[in-house]
Tab-separated table of N, CA and C in Angstrom:
chain	number	residue	atom	x	y	z
A	891	UNK	N	68.524	37.026	-99.364
A	891	UNK	CA	67.526	36.706	-99.797
A	891	UNK	C	66.224	37.966	-99.587
A	892	UNK	N	65.401	37.775	-100.691
A	892	UNK	CA	64.112	38.650	-100.236
A	892	UNK	C	62.942	37.585	-99.932
A	893	UNK	N	61.936	38.218	-98.993
A	893	UNK	CA	60.949	37.500	-98.256
A	893	UNK	C	59.804	37.620	-99.356
A	894	UNK	N	59.134	36.235	-99.674
A	894	UNK	CA	57.731	36.408	-100.439
A	894	UNK	C	56.576	36.965	-99.336
A	895	UNK	N	55.559	37.016	-99.736
A	895	UNK	CA	54.572	37.020	-98.915
A	895	UNK	C	54.477	35.885	-98.174
A	896	UNK	N	54.348	35.728	-96.669
A	896	UNK	CA	54.358	34.960	-95.777
A	896	UNK	C	53.511	33.430	-96.075
A	897	UNK	N	53.618	32.349	-96.226
A	897	UNK	CA	52.811	31.478	-96.390
A	897	UNK	C	53.272	30.137	-95.312
A	898	UNK	N	52.123	29.260	-95.020
A	898	UNK	CA	52.630	28.358	-94.479
A	898	UNK	C	53.752	27.225	-94.850
A	899	UNK	N	54.716	27.081	-94.340
A	899	UNK	CA	55.756	26.245	-94.848
A	899	UNK	C	55.881	24.559	-94.405
A	900	UNK	N	55.727	24.171	-95.558
A	900	UNK	CA	55.152	22.767	-95.716
A	900	UNK	C	55.991	21.870	-94.768
A	901	UNK	N	55.418	20.579	-94.240
A	901	UNK	CA	56.090	19.763	-93.183
A	901	UNK	C	57.417	19.096	-93.585
A	902	UNK	N	57.440	18.796	-95.176
A	902	UNK	CA	58.565	18.302	-95.821
A	902	UNK	C	59.813	19.366	-95.359
A	903	UNK	N	59.423	20.399	-95.807
A	903	UNK	CA	60.725	21.489	-95.237
A	903	UNK	C	61.043	21.565	-93.804
A	904	UNK	N	60.117	21.614	-92.829
A	904	UNK	CA	60.362	21.670	-91.819
A	904	UNK	C	61.408	20.507	-91.080
A	905	UNK	N	60.953	19.356	-91.568
A	905	UNK	CA	61.689	17.975	-91.184
A	905	UNK	C	63.158	18.036	-91.452
A	906	UNK	N	63.389	18.858	-93.049
A	906	UNK	CA	64.844	19.027	-93.616
A	906	UNK	C	65.409	19.861	-92.501
A	907	UNK	N	64.813	21.080	-92.060
A	907	UNK	CA	65.647	21.832	-91.116
A	907	UNK	C	65.539	21.494	-89.630
A	908	UNK	N	64.681	20.895	-89.582
A	908	UNK	CA	64.688	19.728	-88.212
A	908	UNK	C	66.120	18.859	-88.148
A	909	UNK	N	66.134	18.465	-89.249
A	909	UNK	CA	67.140	17.324	-89.190
A	909	UNK	C	68.545	18.020	-89.152
A	910	UNK	N	68.768	19.096	-89.977
A	910	UNK	CA	69.820	19.873	-90.007
A	910	UNK	C	70.025	20.499	-88.408
A	911	UNK	N	69.081	21.000	-87.819
A	911	UNK	CA	69.405	21.337	-86.391
A	911	UNK	C	69.950	20.528	-85.513
A	912	UNK	N	69.277	19.248	-85.882
A	912	UNK	CA	69.750	18.012	-84.674
A	912	UNK	C	71.028	17.493	-85.388
A	913	UNK	N	71.178	17.441	-86.458
A	913	UNK	CA	72.701	16.763	-86.923
A	913	UNK	C	73.660	17.940	-87.598
A	914	UNK	N	73.097	19.399	-87.888
A	914	UNK	CA	73.993	20.250	-88.363
A	914	UNK	C	74.718	19.730	-89.623
A	915	UNK	N	73.812	19.172	-90.579
A	915	UNK	CA	74.058	18.705	-91.900
A	915	UNK	C	73.911	19.819	-92.766
A	916	UNK	N	74.708	20.548	-93.308
A	916	UNK	CA	74.362	21.819	-94.089
A	916	UNK	C	73.701	21.345	-95.550
A	917	UNK	N	73.808	20.187	-95.995
A	917	UNK	CA	72.973	20.018	-96.935
A	917	UNK	C	71.555	19.482	-96.737
A	918	UNK	N	70.831	19.178	-95.565
A	918	UNK	CA	69.538	19.557	-94.936
A	918	UNK	C	69.169	20.724	-95.264
A	919	UNK	N	70.020	21.783	-95.029
A	919	UNK	CA	69.802	23.353	-94.849
A	919	UNK	C	69.592	23.661	-96.174
A	920	UNK	N	70.381	23.592	-97.188
A	920	UNK	CA	71.020	23.744	-98.366
A	920	UNK	C	69.368	23.184	-99.012
A	921	UNK	N	68.801	21.850	-98.824
A	921	UNK	CA	67.849	21.527	-99.412
A	921	UNK	C	66.325	22.303	-99.115
A	922	UNK	N	66.688	22.560	-97.818
A	922	UNK	CA	65.610	23.168	-97.354
A	922	UNK	C	65.442	24.687	-98.020
A	923	UNK	N	66.429	25.427	-97.977
A	923	UNK	CA	66.290	26.945	-98.839
A	923	UNK	C	65.955	26.328	-100.370
A	924	UNK	N	66.394	25.402	-100.802
A	924	UNK	CA	66.252	25.303	-102.461
A	924	UNK	C	64.551	25.406	-102.348
A	925	UNK	N	64.091	24.324	-101.646
A	925	UNK	CA	62.597	23.966	-101.493
A	925	UNK	C	61.649	25.217	-101.236
A	926	UNK	N	62.414	26.034	-100.394
A	926	UNK	CA	61.432	27.450	-100.063
A	926	UNK	C	61.460	28.226	-101.235
A	927	UNK	N	62.883	28.281	-101.664
A	927	UNK	CA	62.904	29.184	-103.150
A	927	UNK	C	61.965	28.740	-104.241
A	928	UNK	N	61.866	27.500	-104.402
A	928	UNK	CA	61.145	26.586	-105.382
A	928	UNK	C	59.631	27.116	-105.147
A	929	UNK	N	59.253	27.078	-103.935
A	929	UNK	CA	57.994	27.602	-103.797
A	929	UNK	C	57.427	29.065	-103.611
A	930	UNK	N	58.536	29.755	-103.979
A	930	UNK	CA	58.466	30.946	-103.875
A	930	UNK	C	58.221	31.608	-102.573
A	931	UNK	N	58.420	30.716	-101.207
A	931	UNK	CA	58.475	31.327	-100.071
A	931	UNK	C	59.612	32.270	-99.653
A	932	UNK	N	61.020	31.780	-100.383
A	932	UNK	CA	61.909	32.803	-100.263
A	932	UNK	C	62.141	33.171	-101.644
A	933	UNK	N	62.435	34.237	-102.186
A	933	UNK	CA	62.750	34.622	-103.137
A	933	UNK	C	64.207	34.739	-103.685
A	934	UNK	N	64.836	33.542	-103.248
A	934	UNK	CA	66.260	33.354	-103.500
A	934	UNK	C	66.556	33.248	-104.911
A	935	UNK	N	65.643	32.334	-105.755
A	935	UNK	CA	65.781	31.999	-106.705
A	935	UNK	C	66.710	30.609	-107.279
A	936	UNK	N	66.839	29.892	-106.246
A	936	UNK	CA	67.989	28.477	-105.913
A	936	UNK	C	67.174	27.650	-106.657
A	937	UNK	N	67.363	26.998	-107.756
A	937	UNK	CA	66.696	26.016	-108.498
A	937	UNK	C	67.237	24.632	-108.168
A	938	UNK	N	68.661	24.546	-107.962
A	938	UNK	CA	68.910	23.443	-107.707
A	938	UNK	C	70.412	23.364	-107.400
A	939	UNK	N	71.266	22.339	-106.955
A	939	UNK	CA	72.504	22.510	-106.268
A	939	UNK	C	73.500	22.858	-107.164
A	940	UNK	N	73.103	22.542	-108.553
A	940	UNK	CA	74.028	22.649	-109.728
A	940	UNK	C	74.104	24.417	-109.886
A	941	UNK	N	73.133	25.048	-109.260
A	941	UNK	CA	73.212	26.353	-109.448
A	941	UNK	C	73.944	27.083	-108.337
A	942	UNK	N	74.328	26.358	-107.217
A	942	UNK	CA	74.991	26.769	-105.741
A	942	UNK	C	76.480	26.864	-106.206
A	943	UNK	N	77.091	27.992	-105.837
A	943	UNK	CA	78.627	27.528	-105.757
A	943	UNK	C	79.364	28.240	-104.454
A	944	UNK	N	80.425	27.273	-104.072
A	944	UNK	CA	81.121	27.844	-102.868
A	944	UNK	C	82.153	29.145	-103.392
A	945	UNK	N	82.183	29.755	-102.278
A	945	UNK	CA	83.607	30.886	-102.482
A	945	UNK	C	84.594	30.557	-102.415
A	946	UNK	N	85.670	30.737	-103.471
A	946	UNK	CA	87.230	29.939	-103.622
A	946	UNK	C	87.755	30.351	-102.277
A	947	UNK	N	88.958	29.635	-101.788
A	947	UNK	CA	89.646	30.504	-100.775
A	947	UNK	C	90.527	31.492	-101.229
A	948	UNK	N	91.102	32.182	-100.277
A	948	UNK	CA	91.847	33.356	-100.372
A	948	UNK	C	92.733	33.239	-101.572
A	949	UNK	N	93.107	33.956	-102.245
A	949	UNK	CA	93.913	34.230	-103.442
A	949	UNK	C	93.460	33.205	-104.421
A	950	UNK	N	92.693	32.620	-104.457
A	950	UNK	CA	92.222	31.795	-105.674
A	950	UNK	C	91.223	32.435	-106.286
A	951	UNK	N	90.687	31.796	-107.600
A	951	UNK	CA	89.606	32.389	-108.105
A	951	UNK	C	88.893	31.106	-108.923
A	952	UNK	N	87.856	31.062	-109.213
A	952	UNK	CA	86.690	30.077	-109.701
A	952	UNK	C	86.068	30.557	-111.128
A	953	UNK	N	85.794	29.925	-111.987
A	953	UNK	CA	85.290	30.655	-113.323
A	953	UNK	C	83.995	29.670	-113.104
A	954	UNK	N	83.010	30.493	-113.205
A	954	UNK	CA	81.493	29.878	-113.487
A	954	UNK	C	81.356	30.019	-114.851
A	955	UNK	N	80.732	28.835	-115.283
A	955	UNK	CA	80.577	28.853	-116.874
A	955	UNK	C	78.854	29.610	-117.144
A	956	UNK	N	78.528	30.525	-118.024
A	956	UNK	CA	77.479	30.899	-118.493
A	956	UNK	C	77.211	30.678	-119.396
A	957	UNK	N	75.941	29.856	-119.809
A	957	UNK	CA	75.952	29.479	-121.310
A	957	UNK	C	74.421	29.526	-121.455
A	958	UNK	N	73.919	29.575	-122.592
A	958	UNK	CA	72.571	29.460	-123.201
A	958	UNK	C	72.191	29.129	-125.032
A	959	UNK	N	71.210	29.517	-125.165
A	959	UNK	CA	71.033	29.520	-127.013
A	959	UNK	C	70.023	30.680	-127.082
A	960	UNK	N	70.088	31.067	-128.433
A	960	UNK	CA	69.113	31.948	-128.877
A	960	UNK	C	68.326	31.513	-129.205
A	961	UNK	N	68.044	30.468	-130.021
A	961	UNK	CA	67.060	29.998	-130.697
A	961	UNK	C	66.911	30.082	-131.970
A	962	UNK	N	68.294	30.753	-132.370
A	962	UNK	CA	68.238	31.095	-133.922
A	962	UNK	C	69.427	30.391	-134.398
A	963	UNK	N	69.790	29.872	-135.716
A	963	UNK	CA	70.724	29.133	-136.035
A	963	UNK	C	71.307	30.027	-137.371
A	964	UNK	N	72.619	29.985	-137.657
A	964	UNK	CA	73.172	30.563	-138.764
A	964	UNK	C	74.074	31.440	-138.486
A	965	UNK	N	74.060	32.750	-139.171
A	965	UNK	CA	75.134	33.867	-138.719
A	965	UNK	C	75.775	33.968	-137.683
A	966	UNK	N	76.752	33.736	-137.075
A	966	UNK	CA	77.322	34.136	-136.083
A	966	UNK	C	77.158	35.516	-135.894
A	967	UNK	N	76.765	35.994	-134.275
A	967	UNK	CA	76.532	36.980	-133.880
A	967	UNK	C	76.685	37.501	-132.504
A	968	UNK	N	75.933	38.258	-131.834
A	968	UNK	CA	76.775	38.465	-130.401
A	968	UNK	C	75.752	38.744	-129.335
A	969	UNK	N	75.820	37.914	-127.941
A	969	UNK	CA	74.649	38.348	-127.136
A	969	UNK	C	75.532	39.570	-125.899
A	970	UNK	N	74.488	40.167	-125.786
A	970	UNK	CA	74.733	41.071	-124.714
A	970	UNK	C	74.134	40.580	-123.074
A	971	UNK	N	75.351	40.359	-122.322
A	971	UNK	CA	74.803	39.567	-121.209
A	971	UNK	C	75.261	40.601	-120.053
A	972	UNK	N	74.678	40.463	-119.046
A	972	UNK	CA	74.482	41.353	-117.707
A	972	UNK	C	74.689	40.540	-116.422
A	973	UNK	N	75.402	40.317	-115.443
A	973	UNK	CA	75.179	39.817	-114.520
A	973	UNK	C	75.351	40.634	-113.101
A	974	UNK	N	74.280	40.501	-112.719
A	974	UNK	CA	74.103	41.429	-111.162
A	974	UNK	C	74.248	40.852	-110.085
A	975	UNK	N	75.066	41.101	-109.260
A	975	UNK	CA	75.531	40.372	-108.217
A	975	UNK	C	74.995	40.685	-106.909
A	976	UNK	N	74.704	40.191	-105.740
A	976	UNK	CA	73.767	40.466	-104.555
A	976	UNK	C	73.697	41.392	-104.228
A	977	UNK	N	75.048	42.603	-104.644
A	977	UNK	CA	75.009	43.750	-103.787
A	977	UNK	C	74.627	44.774	-105.150
A	978	UNK	N	73.977	44.509	-106.033
A	978	UNK	CA	73.537	45.127	-106.964
A	978	UNK	C	74.686	45.744	-108.193
A	979	UNK	N	75.847	45.284	-108.109
A	979	UNK	CA	76.602	46.052	-109.085
A	979	UNK	C	76.686	44.676	-110.236
A	980	UNK	N	76.579	45.407	-111.423
A	980	UNK	CA	76.530	44.819	-112.983
A	980	UNK	C	77.736	44.804	-113.376
A	981	UNK	N	77.838	43.448	-113.931
A	981	UNK	CA	78.978	43.511	-114.967
A	981	UNK	C	78.652	42.832	-116.356
A	982	UNK	N	78.949	43.862	-117.304
A	982	UNK	CA	78.399	43.455	-118.678
A	982	UNK	C	79.590	42.742	-119.679
A	983	UNK	N	78.895	41.598	-120.540
A	983	UNK	CA	79.660	41.053	-121.034
A	983	UNK	C	79.074	40.985	-122.883
A	984	UNK	N	80.225	41.081	-123.922
A	984	UNK	CA	79.783	40.883	-125.156
A	984	UNK	C	80.111	39.569	-125.373
A	985	UNK	N	79.517	38.530	-125.811
A	985	UNK	CA	79.713	37.072	-126.034
A	985	UNK	C	79.587	36.624	-127.742
A	986	UNK	N	80.084	36.150	-127.991
A	986	UNK	CA	80.022	35.627	-129.380
A	986	UNK	C	78.805	34.390	-129.305
A	987	UNK	N	78.061	34.311	-130.356
A	987	UNK	CA	77.296	33.495	-130.678
A	987	UNK	C	77.625	32.368	-131.798
A	988	UNK	N	77.549	31.116	-131.615
A	988	UNK	CA	78.011	30.376	-132.539
A	988	UNK	C	77.086	29.914	-133.444
A	989	UNK	N	77.128	29.389	-134.875
A	989	UNK	CA	76.183	29.361	-135.751
A	989	UNK	C	75.265	28.349	-135.320
A	990	UNK	N	75.485	27.458	-134.339
A	990	UNK	CA	74.632	26.533	-133.685
A	990	UNK	C	73.458	27.320	-132.960
A	991	UNK	N	73.824	28.998	-132.535
A	991	UNK	CA	72.918	29.566	-131.705
A	991	UNK	C	73.205	29.314	-130.063
A	992	UNK	N	74.162	28.667	-129.762
A	992	UNK	CA	74.607	28.485	-128.313
A	992	UNK	C	75.988	29.669	-128.136
A	993	UNK	N	75.906	30.078	-126.772
A	993	UNK	CA	77.013	31.029	-126.473
A	993	UNK	C	77.174	30.452	-125.218
A	994	UNK	N	78.418	30.913	-124.450
A	994	UNK	CA	78.958	30.584	-123.165
A	994	UNK	C	80.039	31.502	-122.885
A	995	UNK	N	80.465	31.917	-121.763
A	995	UNK	CA	81.463	32.443	-121.647
A	995	UNK	C	81.767	31.924	-119.782
A	996	UNK	N	82.734	32.747	-119.267
A	996	UNK	CA	83.362	31.894	-117.994
A	996	UNK	C	83.541	33.495	-117.199
A	997	UNK	N	82.728	33.699	-116.186
A	997	UNK	CA	82.848	34.469	-115.132
A	997	UNK	C	83.561	34.520	-113.932
A	998	UNK	N	84.613	35.141	-113.420
A	998	UNK	CA	85.396	34.853	-112.367
A	998	UNK	C	84.693	35.217	-111.011
A	999	UNK	N	85.036	34.469	-109.995
A	999	UNK	CA	84.370	34.301	-109.033
A	999	UNK	C	85.727	34.192	-107.630
A	1000	UNK	N	85.781	35.383	-106.806
A	1000	UNK	CA	87.091	35.233	-106.067
A	1000	UNK	C	86.505	35.092	-104.525
A	1001	UNK	N	87.462	34.978	-103.657
A	1001	UNK	CA	87.413	35.062	-102.356
A	1001	UNK	C	86.628	36.104	-101.506
A	1002	UNK	N	86.535	37.025	-102.104
A	1002	UNK	CA	85.812	38.241	-102.063
A	1002	UNK	C	84.656	38.836	-102.831
A	1003	UNK	N	84.253	37.861	-103.526
A	1003	UNK	CA	82.812	37.965	-104.102
A	1003	UNK	C	81.766	37.877	-103.499
A	1004	UNK	N	80.669	38.741	-103.350
A	1004	UNK	CA	79.498	38.879	-102.575
A	1004	UNK	C	78.902	37.623	-102.625
A	1005	UNK	N	78.294	37.079	-101.391
A	1005	UNK	CA	77.174	35.513	-101.303
A	1005	UNK	C	76.178	36.109	-101.220
A	1006	UNK	N	75.104	35.398	-101.994
A	1006	UNK	CA	73.892	35.288	-102.384
A	1006	UNK	C	73.696	35.139	-103.831
A	1007	UNK	N	72.563	35.448	-104.367
A	1007	UNK	CA	71.971	35.543	-105.573
A	1007	UNK	C	72.689	36.296	-106.573
A	1008	UNK	N	72.875	35.799	-107.685
A	1008	UNK	CA	73.411	36.579	-108.810
A	1008	UNK	C	72.386	36.554	-110.261
A	1009	UNK	N	71.950	37.239	-110.649
A	1009	UNK	CA	70.823	37.329	-111.675
A	1009	UNK	C	71.529	37.472	-113.109
A	1010	UNK	N	71.149	36.752	-114.100
A	1010	UNK	CA	72.168	36.994	-115.510
A	1010	UNK	C	70.909	37.177	-116.412
A	1011	UNK	N	70.967	38.395	-117.167
A	1011	UNK	CA	70.131	38.547	-118.201
A	1011	UNK	C	70.602	38.667	-119.403
A	1012	UNK	N	70.063	38.351	-120.626
A	1012	UNK	CA	70.741	38.187	-122.071
A	1012	UNK	C	70.135	39.126	-122.968
A	1013	UNK	N	70.645	39.754	-123.969
A	1013	UNK	CA	69.833	40.503	-125.108
A	1013	UNK	C	70.522	39.601	-126.334
A	1014	UNK	N	69.787	39.211	-127.311
A	1014	UNK	CA	70.019	38.924	-128.677
A	1014	UNK	C	68.963	39.620	-129.838
A	1015	UNK	N	69.975	40.422	-130.554
A	1015	UNK	CA	69.260	41.201	-131.366
A	1015	UNK	C	67.760	41.867	-131.182
A	1016	UNK	N	68.305	42.478	-129.894
A	1016	UNK	CA	67.022	43.426	-129.212
A	1016	UNK	C	65.992	42.678	-128.456
A	1017	UNK	N	66.216	41.316	-128.459
A	1017	UNK	CA	65.302	40.395	-127.503
A	1017	UNK	C	65.647	40.086	-126.422
A	1018	UNK	N	65.316	40.228	-125.536
A	1018	UNK	CA	65.788	39.707	-124.091
A	1018	UNK	C	65.383	38.123	-123.983
A	1019	UNK	N	66.337	37.199	-123.622
A	1019	UNK	CA	66.334	35.980	-123.406
A	1019	UNK	C	65.930	35.624	-121.867
A	1020	UNK	N	65.847	34.476	-121.777
A	1020	UNK	CA	65.049	34.124	-120.183
A	1020	UNK	C	66.493	34.456	-119.193
A	1021	UNK	N	65.711	34.849	-118.178
A	1021	UNK	CA	66.632	34.986	-116.791
A	1021	UNK	C	67.306	33.761	-116.231
A	1022	UNK	N	68.437	33.906	-116.022
A	1022	UNK	CA	68.704	32.501	-115.045
A	1022	UNK	C	69.612	33.110	-113.863
A	1023	UNK	N	69.710	32.486	-112.944
A	1023	UNK	CA	70.491	32.284	-111.481
A	1023	UNK	C	71.505	31.693	-111.099
A	1024	UNK	N	72.606	32.183	-110.226
A	1024	UNK	CA	73.334	31.160	-109.473
A	1024	UNK	C	73.319	31.542	-108.116
A	1025	UNK	N	74.051	30.873	-107.371
A	1025	UNK	CA	73.953	31.390	-105.845
A	1025	UNK	C	74.984	31.140	-105.091
A	1026	UNK	N	75.767	31.989	-104.514
A	1026	UNK	CA	77.086	31.821	-104.099
A	1026	UNK	C	77.325	31.759	-102.583
A	1027	UNK	N	77.903	30.564	-101.825
A	1027	UNK	CA	77.700	30.540	-100.540
A	1027	UNK	C	78.990	30.127	-99.895
A	1028	UNK	N	79.040	30.511	-98.777
A	1028	UNK	CA	80.369	30.303	-97.895
A	1028	UNK	C	80.982	28.725	-98.161
A	1029	UNK	N	82.073	28.349	-98.241
A	1029	UNK	CA	82.704	27.360	-98.616
A	1029	UNK	C	82.498	26.403	-97.395
A	1030	UNK	N	81.965	25.086	-97.961
A	1030	UNK	CA	81.663	24.274	-96.956
A	1030	UNK	C	80.271	24.560	-96.601
A	1031	UNK	N	79.490	24.851	-96.977
A	1031	UNK	CA	78.236	25.586	-96.374
A	1031	UNK	C	78.158	26.000	-95.186
A	1032	UNK	N	79.178	26.573	-94.753
A	1032	UNK	CA	79.247	27.203	-93.128
A	1032	UNK	C	77.957	28.164	-92.923
A	1033	UNK	N	77.309	27.933	-91.892
A	1033	UNK	CA	75.918	28.418	-91.877
A	1033	UNK	C	75.916	29.163	-90.651
A	1034	UNK	N	75.875	30.429	-90.379
A	1034	UNK	CA	76.193	31.006	-88.936
A	1034	UNK	C	75.136	30.302	-87.796
A	1035	UNK	N	75.726	30.352	-86.751
A	1035	UNK	CA	75.246	29.549	-85.372
A	1035	UNK	C	73.946	30.491	-85.127
A	1036	UNK	N	73.715	31.686	-85.478
A	1036	UNK	CA	72.464	32.426	-84.756
A	1036	UNK	C	71.263	31.925	-85.911
A	1037	UNK	N	71.690	31.368	-87.141
A	1037	UNK	CA	70.616	30.714	-88.174
A	1037	UNK	C	69.974	29.511	-87.455
A	1038	UNK	N	70.906	28.747	-86.918
A	1038	UNK	CA	70.726	27.374	-85.996
A	1038	UNK	C	69.560	27.876	-84.946
A	1039	UNK	N	70.187	28.767	-84.074
A	1039	UNK	CA	69.289	29.267	-83.191
A	1039	UNK	C	67.950	29.833	-83.387
A	1040	UNK	N	67.871	30.237	-84.565
A	1040	UNK	CA	66.433	30.998	-85.357
A	1040	UNK	C	65.700	29.755	-85.970
A	1041	UNK	N	66.224	28.765	-86.117
A	1041	UNK	CA	65.661	27.499	-86.642
A	1041	UNK	C	64.835	26.699	-85.623
A	1042	UNK	N	65.551	26.681	-84.206
A	1042	UNK	CA	65.357	25.950	-83.131
A	1042	UNK	C	64.114	26.718	-82.585
A	1043	UNK	N	64.467	27.807	-82.371
A	1043	UNK	CA	63.030	28.526	-81.855
A	1043	UNK	C	61.812	28.047	-82.762
A	1044	UNK	N	62.081	28.387	-84.519
A	1044	UNK	CA	60.907	28.243	-84.810
A	1044	UNK	C	60.412	26.746	-84.771
A	1045	UNK	N	61.237	25.987	-84.842
A	1045	UNK	CA	60.515	24.595	-84.347
A	1045	UNK	C	60.143	24.100	-83.089
A	1046	UNK	N	60.554	25.002	-82.017
A	1046	UNK	CA	59.763	24.845	-80.947
A	1046	UNK	C	58.470	25.819	-80.655
A	1047	UNK	N	58.302	26.409	-81.860
A	1047	UNK	CA	57.023	27.171	-81.873
A	1047	UNK	C	57.108	28.507	-80.914
A	1048	UNK	N	58.629	28.931	-80.585
A	1048	UNK	CA	58.823	30.258	-80.166
A	1048	UNK	C	58.278	31.135	-80.839
A	1049	UNK	N	58.718	31.384	-82.427
A	1049	UNK	CA	58.298	32.110	-83.139
A	1049	UNK	C	57.667	31.590	-84.184
A	1050	UNK	N	56.932	32.610	-84.931
A	1050	UNK	CA	56.254	32.238	-86.103
A	1050	UNK	C	56.938	32.078	-87.262
A	1051	UNK	N	56.095	31.190	-88.375
A	1051	UNK	CA	56.522	31.216	-89.769
A	1051	UNK	C	57.379	32.563	-90.474
A	1052	UNK	N	56.497	33.693	-90.100
A	1052	UNK	CA	57.183	34.691	-90.711
A	1052	UNK	C	58.195	35.430	-89.950
A	1053	UNK	N	58.498	35.064	-88.651
A	1053	UNK	CA	59.630	35.548	-88.000
A	1053	UNK	C	61.040	34.458	-88.225
A	1054	UNK	N	60.474	33.505	-88.783
A	1054	UNK	CA	61.608	32.345	-88.998
A	1054	UNK	C	62.265	32.876	-90.546
A	1055	UNK	N	61.386	33.153	-91.603
A	1055	UNK	CA	61.771	33.659	-92.505
A	1055	UNK	C	62.527	35.177	-92.447
A	1056	UNK	N	62.075	35.845	-91.758
A	1056	UNK	CA	62.593	37.152	-91.632
A	1056	UNK	C	64.055	37.053	-90.929
A	1057	UNK	N	63.919	36.194	-89.979
A	1057	UNK	CA	65.317	35.744	-89.275
A	1057	UNK	C	66.392	35.074	-90.048
A	1058	UNK	N	66.048	34.524	-90.903
A	1058	UNK	CA	66.964	33.480	-91.648
A	1058	UNK	C	67.545	34.285	-93.232
A	1059	UNK	N	66.841	35.183	-93.259
A	1059	UNK	CA	66.835	36.237	-94.525
A	1059	UNK	C	68.163	37.493	-94.286
A	1060	UNK	N	68.976	37.425	-95.332
A	1060	UNK	CA	70.156	38.305	-95.044
A	1060	UNK	C	69.548	39.714	-94.895
A	1061	UNK	N	70.354	40.479	-94.519
A	1061	UNK	CA	70.081	41.931	-94.149
A	1061	UNK	C	69.911	42.751	-95.412
A	1062	UNK	N	70.152	42.249	-96.554
A	1062	UNK	CA	70.322	42.802	-98.124
A	1062	UNK	C	69.185	43.707	-98.327
């Protein structure tokens, strides 16, 4: 995750994180991270739980559906799609566009795919289409224990909002 300029974290988000620290409910933490992203306090670009995927088990593959619309109807053409993973590796695809203007493809996710935010860009006839994102996390939302310690220090006001945001961000 990348930090935005530090802002005060709203009480509603602090309450979710407090609930997570108390009960260790991963959903509360995920909800808080989504809210921080939506407010652009964390630039992880997580827009909803629908955009969050868990890494599959060892030896398994999960396919993530990427779809969109070109805004044009008629002759079937192609969209150039690029998926950039959290490590900066880029995968490129050429996807057929249906006469309705829609396109979709499936991309593989394996147990050793990097966790974090994936950015999807598409181009159609030289025009860039809107970016989209998805987020990959560990199975069953395993959140490292050190994150809980950082959150607890923050809730006890032993560290600042800025220190908290820096402490929960990945080293990428």
